[in-house]
CSV table of C-alpha atoms in Angstrom, one decimal:
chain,number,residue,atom,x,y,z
F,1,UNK,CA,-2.5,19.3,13.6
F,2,UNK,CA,-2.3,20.5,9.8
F,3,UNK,CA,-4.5,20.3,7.6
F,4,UNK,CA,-7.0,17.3,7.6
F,5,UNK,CA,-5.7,14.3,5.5
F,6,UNK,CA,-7.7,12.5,2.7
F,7,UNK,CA,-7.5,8.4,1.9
F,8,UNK,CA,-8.8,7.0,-1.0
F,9,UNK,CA,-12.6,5.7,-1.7
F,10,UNK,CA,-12.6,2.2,-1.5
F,11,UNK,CA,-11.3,-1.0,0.6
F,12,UNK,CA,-7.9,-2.9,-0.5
F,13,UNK,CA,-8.7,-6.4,-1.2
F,14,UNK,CA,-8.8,-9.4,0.9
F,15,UNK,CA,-6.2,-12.1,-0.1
F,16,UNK,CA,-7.3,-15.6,0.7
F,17,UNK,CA,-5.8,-17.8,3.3
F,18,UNK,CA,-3.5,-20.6,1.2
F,19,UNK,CA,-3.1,-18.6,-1.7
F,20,UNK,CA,-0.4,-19.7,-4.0
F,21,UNK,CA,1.1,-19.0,-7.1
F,22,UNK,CA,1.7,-21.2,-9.8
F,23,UNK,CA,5.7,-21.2,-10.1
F,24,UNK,CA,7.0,-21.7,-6.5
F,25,UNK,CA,4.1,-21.6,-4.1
F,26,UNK,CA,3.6,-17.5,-2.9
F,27,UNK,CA,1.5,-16.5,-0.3
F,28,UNK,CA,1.5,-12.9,1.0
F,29,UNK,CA,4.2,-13.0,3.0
F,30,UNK,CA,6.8,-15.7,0.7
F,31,UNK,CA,8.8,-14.5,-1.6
F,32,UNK,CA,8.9,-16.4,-5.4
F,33,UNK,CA,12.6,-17.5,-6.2
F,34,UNK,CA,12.1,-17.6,-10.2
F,35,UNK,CA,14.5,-19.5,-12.7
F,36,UNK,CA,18.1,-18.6,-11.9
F,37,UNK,CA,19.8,-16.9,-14.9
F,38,UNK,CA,23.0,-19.1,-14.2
F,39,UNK,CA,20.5,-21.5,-15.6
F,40,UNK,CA,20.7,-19.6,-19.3
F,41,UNK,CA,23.9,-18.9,-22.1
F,42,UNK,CA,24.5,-15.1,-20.9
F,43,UNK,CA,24.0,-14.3,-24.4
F,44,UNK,CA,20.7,-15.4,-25.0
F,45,UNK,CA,18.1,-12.6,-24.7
F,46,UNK,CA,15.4,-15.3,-23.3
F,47,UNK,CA,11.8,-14.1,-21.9
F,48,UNK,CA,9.9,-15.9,-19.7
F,49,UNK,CA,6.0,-15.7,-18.4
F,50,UNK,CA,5.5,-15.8,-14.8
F,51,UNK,CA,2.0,-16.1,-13.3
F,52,UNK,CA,0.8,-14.8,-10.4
F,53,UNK,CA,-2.5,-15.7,-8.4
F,54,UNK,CA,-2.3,-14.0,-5.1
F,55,UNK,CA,-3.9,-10.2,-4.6
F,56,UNK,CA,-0.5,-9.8,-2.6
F,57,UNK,CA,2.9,-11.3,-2.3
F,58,UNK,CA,7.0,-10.7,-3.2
F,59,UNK,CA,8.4,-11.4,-6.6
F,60,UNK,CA,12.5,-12.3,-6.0
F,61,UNK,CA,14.4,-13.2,-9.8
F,62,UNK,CA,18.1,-14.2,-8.7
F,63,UNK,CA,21.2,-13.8,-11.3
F,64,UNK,CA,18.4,-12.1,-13.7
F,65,UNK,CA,19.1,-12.8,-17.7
F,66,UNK,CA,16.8,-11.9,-20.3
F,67,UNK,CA,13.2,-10.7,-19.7
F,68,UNK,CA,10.2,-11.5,-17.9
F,69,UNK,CA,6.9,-11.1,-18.3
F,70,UNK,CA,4.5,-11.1,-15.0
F,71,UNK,CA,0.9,-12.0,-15.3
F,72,UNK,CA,-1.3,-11.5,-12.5
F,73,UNK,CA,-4.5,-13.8,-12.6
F,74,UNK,CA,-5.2,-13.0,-8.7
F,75,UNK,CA,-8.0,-14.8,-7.4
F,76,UNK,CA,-11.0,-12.0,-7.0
F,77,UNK,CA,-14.4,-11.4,-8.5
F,78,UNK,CA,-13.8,-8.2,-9.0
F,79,UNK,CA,-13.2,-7.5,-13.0
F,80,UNK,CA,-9.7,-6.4,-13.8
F,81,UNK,CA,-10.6,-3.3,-15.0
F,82,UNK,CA,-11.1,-2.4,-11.4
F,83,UNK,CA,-7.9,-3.7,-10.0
F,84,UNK,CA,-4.8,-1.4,-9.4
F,85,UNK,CA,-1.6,-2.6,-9.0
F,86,UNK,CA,1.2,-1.5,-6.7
F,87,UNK,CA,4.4,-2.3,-6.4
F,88,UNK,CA,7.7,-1.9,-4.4
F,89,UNK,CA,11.5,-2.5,-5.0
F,90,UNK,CA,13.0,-4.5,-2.5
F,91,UNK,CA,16.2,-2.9,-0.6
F,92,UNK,CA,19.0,-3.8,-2.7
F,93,UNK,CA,17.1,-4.9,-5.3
F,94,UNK,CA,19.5,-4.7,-8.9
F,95,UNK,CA,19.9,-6.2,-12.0
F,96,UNK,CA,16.9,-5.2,-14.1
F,97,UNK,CA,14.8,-2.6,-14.9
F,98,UNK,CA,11.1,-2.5,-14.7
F,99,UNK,CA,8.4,-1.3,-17.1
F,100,UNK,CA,5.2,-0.8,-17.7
F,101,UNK,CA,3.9,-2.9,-20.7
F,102,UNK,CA,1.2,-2.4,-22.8
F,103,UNK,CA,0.7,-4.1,-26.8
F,104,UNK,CA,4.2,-3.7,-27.4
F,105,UNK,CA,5.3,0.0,-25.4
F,106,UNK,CA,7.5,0.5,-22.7
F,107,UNK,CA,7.0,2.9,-19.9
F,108,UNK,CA,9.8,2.7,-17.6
F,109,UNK,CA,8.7,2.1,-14.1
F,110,UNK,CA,11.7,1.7,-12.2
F,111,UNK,CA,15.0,2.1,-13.1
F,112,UNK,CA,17.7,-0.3,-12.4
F,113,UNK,CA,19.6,0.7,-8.7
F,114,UNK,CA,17.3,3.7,-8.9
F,115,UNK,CA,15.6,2.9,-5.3
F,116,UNK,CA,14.1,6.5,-4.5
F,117,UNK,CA,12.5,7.3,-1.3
F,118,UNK,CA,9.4,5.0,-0.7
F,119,UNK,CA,9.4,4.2,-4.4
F,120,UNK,CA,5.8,2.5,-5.2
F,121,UNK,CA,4.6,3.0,-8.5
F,122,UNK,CA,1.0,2.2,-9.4
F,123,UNK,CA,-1.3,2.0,-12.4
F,124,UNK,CA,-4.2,0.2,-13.1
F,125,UNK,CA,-5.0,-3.4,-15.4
F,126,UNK,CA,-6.3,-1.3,-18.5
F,127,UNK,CA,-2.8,0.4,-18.4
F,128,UNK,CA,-0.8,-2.5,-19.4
F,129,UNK,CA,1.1,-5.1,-17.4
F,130,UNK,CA,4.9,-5.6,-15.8
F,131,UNK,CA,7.5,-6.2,-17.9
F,132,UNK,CA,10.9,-7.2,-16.0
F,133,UNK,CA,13.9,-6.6,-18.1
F,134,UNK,CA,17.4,-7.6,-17.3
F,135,UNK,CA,20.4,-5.2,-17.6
F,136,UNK,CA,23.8,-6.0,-19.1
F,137,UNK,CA,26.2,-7.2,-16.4
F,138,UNK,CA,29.8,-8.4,-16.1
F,139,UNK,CA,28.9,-10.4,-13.3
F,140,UNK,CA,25.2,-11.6,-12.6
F,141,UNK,CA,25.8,-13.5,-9.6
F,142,UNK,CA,25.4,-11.1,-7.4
F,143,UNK,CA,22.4,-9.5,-8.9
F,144,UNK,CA,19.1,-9.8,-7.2
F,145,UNK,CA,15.8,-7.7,-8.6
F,146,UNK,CA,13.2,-8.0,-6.6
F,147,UNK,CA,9.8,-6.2,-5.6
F,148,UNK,CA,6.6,-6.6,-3.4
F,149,UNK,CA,3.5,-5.9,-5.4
F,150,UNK,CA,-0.5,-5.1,-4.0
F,151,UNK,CA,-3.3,-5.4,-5.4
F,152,UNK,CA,-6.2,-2.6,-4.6
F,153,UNK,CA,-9.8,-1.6,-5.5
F,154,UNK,CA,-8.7,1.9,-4.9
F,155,UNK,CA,-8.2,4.2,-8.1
F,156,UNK,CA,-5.1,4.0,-9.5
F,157,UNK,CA,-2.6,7.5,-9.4
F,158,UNK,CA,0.9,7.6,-10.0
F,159,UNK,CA,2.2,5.8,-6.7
F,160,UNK,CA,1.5,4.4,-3.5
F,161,UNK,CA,0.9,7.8,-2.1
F,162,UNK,CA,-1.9,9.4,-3.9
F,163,UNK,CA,-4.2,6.3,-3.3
F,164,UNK,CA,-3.4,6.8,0.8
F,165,UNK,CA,-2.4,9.8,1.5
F,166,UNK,CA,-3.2,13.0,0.0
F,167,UNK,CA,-3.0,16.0,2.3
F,168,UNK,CA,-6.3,17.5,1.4
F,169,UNK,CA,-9.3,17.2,4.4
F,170,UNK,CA,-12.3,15.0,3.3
F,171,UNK,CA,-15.6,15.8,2.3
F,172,UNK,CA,-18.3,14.4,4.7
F,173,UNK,CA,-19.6,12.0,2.3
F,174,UNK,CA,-15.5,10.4,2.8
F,175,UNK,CA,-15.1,10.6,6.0
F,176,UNK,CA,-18.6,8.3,6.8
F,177,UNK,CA,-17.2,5.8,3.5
F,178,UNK,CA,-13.8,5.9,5.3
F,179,UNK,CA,-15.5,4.2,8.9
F,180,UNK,CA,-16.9,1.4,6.8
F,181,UNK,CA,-14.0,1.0,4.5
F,182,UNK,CA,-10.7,1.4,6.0
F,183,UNK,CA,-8.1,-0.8,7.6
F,184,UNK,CA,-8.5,0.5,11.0
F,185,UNK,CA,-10.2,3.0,12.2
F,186,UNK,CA,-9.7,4.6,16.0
F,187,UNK,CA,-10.2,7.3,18.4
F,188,UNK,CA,-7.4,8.3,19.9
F,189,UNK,CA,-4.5,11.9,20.4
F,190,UNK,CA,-1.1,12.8,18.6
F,191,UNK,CA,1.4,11.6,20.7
F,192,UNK,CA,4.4,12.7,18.5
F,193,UNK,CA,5.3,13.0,15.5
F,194,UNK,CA,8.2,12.7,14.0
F,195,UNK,CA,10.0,13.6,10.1
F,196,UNK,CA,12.3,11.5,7.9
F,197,UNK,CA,13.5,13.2,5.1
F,198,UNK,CA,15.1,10.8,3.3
F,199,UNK,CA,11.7,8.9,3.1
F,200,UNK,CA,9.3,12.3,2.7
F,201,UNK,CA,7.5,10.7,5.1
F,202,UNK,CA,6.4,11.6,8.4
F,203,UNK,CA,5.2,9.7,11.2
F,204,UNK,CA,2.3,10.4,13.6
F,205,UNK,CA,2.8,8.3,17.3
F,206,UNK,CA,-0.6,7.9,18.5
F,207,UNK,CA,-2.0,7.2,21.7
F,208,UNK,CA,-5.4,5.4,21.2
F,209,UNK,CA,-8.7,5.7,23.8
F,210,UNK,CA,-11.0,3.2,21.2
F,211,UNK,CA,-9.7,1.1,18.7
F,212,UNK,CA,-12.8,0.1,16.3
F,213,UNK,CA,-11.2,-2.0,13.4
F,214,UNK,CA,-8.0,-2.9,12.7
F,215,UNK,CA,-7.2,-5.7,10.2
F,216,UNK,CA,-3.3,-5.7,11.2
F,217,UNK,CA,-1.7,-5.7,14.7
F,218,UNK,CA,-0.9,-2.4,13.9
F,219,UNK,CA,-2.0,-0.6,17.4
F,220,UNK,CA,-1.1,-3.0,20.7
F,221,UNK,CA,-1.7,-2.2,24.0
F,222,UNK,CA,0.0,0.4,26.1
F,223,UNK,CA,2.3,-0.1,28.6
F,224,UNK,CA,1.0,-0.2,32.2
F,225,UNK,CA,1.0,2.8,33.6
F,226,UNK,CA,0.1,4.8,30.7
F,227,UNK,CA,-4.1,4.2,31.7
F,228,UNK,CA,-4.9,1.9,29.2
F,229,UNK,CA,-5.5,1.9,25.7
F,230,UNK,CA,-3.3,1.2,23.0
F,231,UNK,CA,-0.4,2.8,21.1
F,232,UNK,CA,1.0,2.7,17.4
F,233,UNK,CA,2.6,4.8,14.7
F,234,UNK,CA,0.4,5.7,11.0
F,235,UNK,CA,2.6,7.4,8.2
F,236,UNK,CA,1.7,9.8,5.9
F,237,UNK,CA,3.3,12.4,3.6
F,238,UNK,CA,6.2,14.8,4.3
F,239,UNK,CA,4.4,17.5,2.0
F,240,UNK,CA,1.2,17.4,4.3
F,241,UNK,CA,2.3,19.1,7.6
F,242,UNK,CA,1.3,17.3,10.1
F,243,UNK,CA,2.0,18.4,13.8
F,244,UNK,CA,1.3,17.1,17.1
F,245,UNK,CA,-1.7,19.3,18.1
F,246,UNK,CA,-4.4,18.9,21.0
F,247,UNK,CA,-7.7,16.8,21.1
F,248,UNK,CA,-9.3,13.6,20.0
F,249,UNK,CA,-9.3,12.3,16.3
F,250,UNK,CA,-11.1,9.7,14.5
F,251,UNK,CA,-8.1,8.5,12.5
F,252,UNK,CA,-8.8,5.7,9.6
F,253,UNK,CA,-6.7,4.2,6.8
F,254,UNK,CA,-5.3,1.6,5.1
F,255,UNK,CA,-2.0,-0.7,5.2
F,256,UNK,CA,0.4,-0.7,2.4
F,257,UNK,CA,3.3,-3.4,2.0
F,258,UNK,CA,3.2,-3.7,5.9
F,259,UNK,CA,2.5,-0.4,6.8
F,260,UNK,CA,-0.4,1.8,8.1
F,261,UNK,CA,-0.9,5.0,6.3
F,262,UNK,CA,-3.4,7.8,7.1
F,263,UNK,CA,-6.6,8.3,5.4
F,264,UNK,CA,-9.5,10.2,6.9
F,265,UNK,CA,-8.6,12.3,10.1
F,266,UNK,CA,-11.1,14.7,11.2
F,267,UNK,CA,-11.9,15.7,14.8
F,268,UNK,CA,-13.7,13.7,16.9
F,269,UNK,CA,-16.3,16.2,17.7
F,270,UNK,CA,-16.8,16.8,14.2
F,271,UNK,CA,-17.1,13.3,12.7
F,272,UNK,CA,-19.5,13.0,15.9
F,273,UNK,CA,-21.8,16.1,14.2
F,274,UNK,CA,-21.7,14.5,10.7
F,275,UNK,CA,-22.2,11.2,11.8
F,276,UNK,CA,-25.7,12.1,13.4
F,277,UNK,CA,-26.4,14.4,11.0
F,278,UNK,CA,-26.1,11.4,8.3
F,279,UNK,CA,-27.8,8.9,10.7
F,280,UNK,CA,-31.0,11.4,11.2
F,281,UNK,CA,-31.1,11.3,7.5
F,282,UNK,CA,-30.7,7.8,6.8
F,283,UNK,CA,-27.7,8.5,4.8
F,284,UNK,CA,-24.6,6.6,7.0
F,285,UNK,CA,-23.5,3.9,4.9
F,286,UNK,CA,-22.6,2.0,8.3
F,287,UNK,CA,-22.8,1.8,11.7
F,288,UNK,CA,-20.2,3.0,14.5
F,289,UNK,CA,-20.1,4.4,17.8
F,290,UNK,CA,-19.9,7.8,18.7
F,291,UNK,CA,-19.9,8.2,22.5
């Protein structure tokens, strides 16, 4: 295996069974049909506010004229200045571009048709808010924009990547956060691993001996014949290296938009060393097994 991966410091945020948002009843998984722009004169440059409640979900504006302005009031204690948002275009998403807004200035976030390789800006609150703005077409009917957004505790950086996936190895002090904080966390061997390109993404086929926490079905059982345990894919960045390599891992992590990406990934033998080392001084922030 390369070189040990790094996650980010903190848990994603829980989102609340029967969440809805105001304008067509979102949940996490719905997506939110706003006001068709055949409904508007083409020539009116109208803008319109759109609230959103849920900490996850999928904004989808058919035959998109004008402007919109999306305001997310999601339902969490934490204060907004806390909050990063994520978001990512739908596949075949066109028809607007989308910015970052903030008392009046636009940064552009994503271009209109420009759907780059697992494209998933993120900023946080204090940085401003979205700003959806529709792009001159000769025919808008068949112009969909559309885009999944997240809502994380995490720190914000430039995209989806740098909050799950740096290829740097963690400190002690992250790995022991990672166990209490992550997604899923499990014991298991590199199976495979396998490149795409296209995506600058890799991903690492794992066969899994102890599956502590998973919040998603993201690891199932193997098939018989393979002596137990369970199987599943985690991705993680092109850049960092990985390869399939020999011995047990304690892999954790955190889904994205559906997905599982890598955080923490030392060896099991030495998570096993830190974690008693911590535990003899009182200093693990939680409790796991290590047999």
């Amino acid at each position: 295996m390369g070189p040990e991966l790094q996650g980010g410091d903190g848990a994603s945020l829980p989102v609340g069974e029967g969440c809805s948002d105001a304008q067509a009843g979102v949940s996490r998984l719905t997506n939110l049909p706003l006001h068709s722009g055949l409904t508007h004169e083409a020539h009116r440059k109208e803008v319109e506010q759109v609230y959103l409640r849920c900490s996850a979900g999928t904004v989808e504006w058919m035959y998109p004229t004008g402007a919109l302005i999306v305001n997310l009031r999601p339902n969490t204690f934490l204060p907004s200045r806390h909050l990063t948002l994520c978001i990512k275009p739908l596949r075949g998403s066109s028809g607007a571009n989308i910015y970052l807004e903030k008392t009046g200035e636009l940064k552009l976030l994503v271009r209109d048709g420009d759907l780059g390789p697992g494209q998933a800006p993120c900023f946080s609150f204090e940085q401003g808010g979205l700003f959806v703005e529709a792009t001159p077409q000769q025919d808008i009917s068949r112009r969909t924009t559309g885009f999944q957004y997240e809502l994380t505790s995490r720190h914000a950086g430039p995209d989806l990547h740098t909050l799950s996936a740096p290829c740097r190895p963690c400190s002690h002090t992250e790995v022991l956060l990672a166990v209490c904080t992550s997604d899923f966390v499990v014991r298991g061997s590199i199976q495979d691993v396998t490149h795409e390109p296209a995506q600058q993404e890799s991903a690492i086929h794992l066969h899994v001996s102890r599956l502590y926490r998973q919040k998603s079905r993201v690891f199932r059982p193997a098939p018989e014949g393979e002596g137990g345990g369970w199987r599943g894919r985690v991705s993680t960045l092109l850049e960092c290296g990985v390869r399939p390599g020999h011995g047990e891992f304690l892999f954790t992590g955190h889904m994205h938009f559906g997905e599982a990406w890598l955080g923490c990934a030392p060896r099991f033998k030495d998570f096993q060393r830190m974690y008693r080392d911590a535990e003899e001084r009182g200093l693990n922030p939680c409790e796991i097994g290590t047999e």
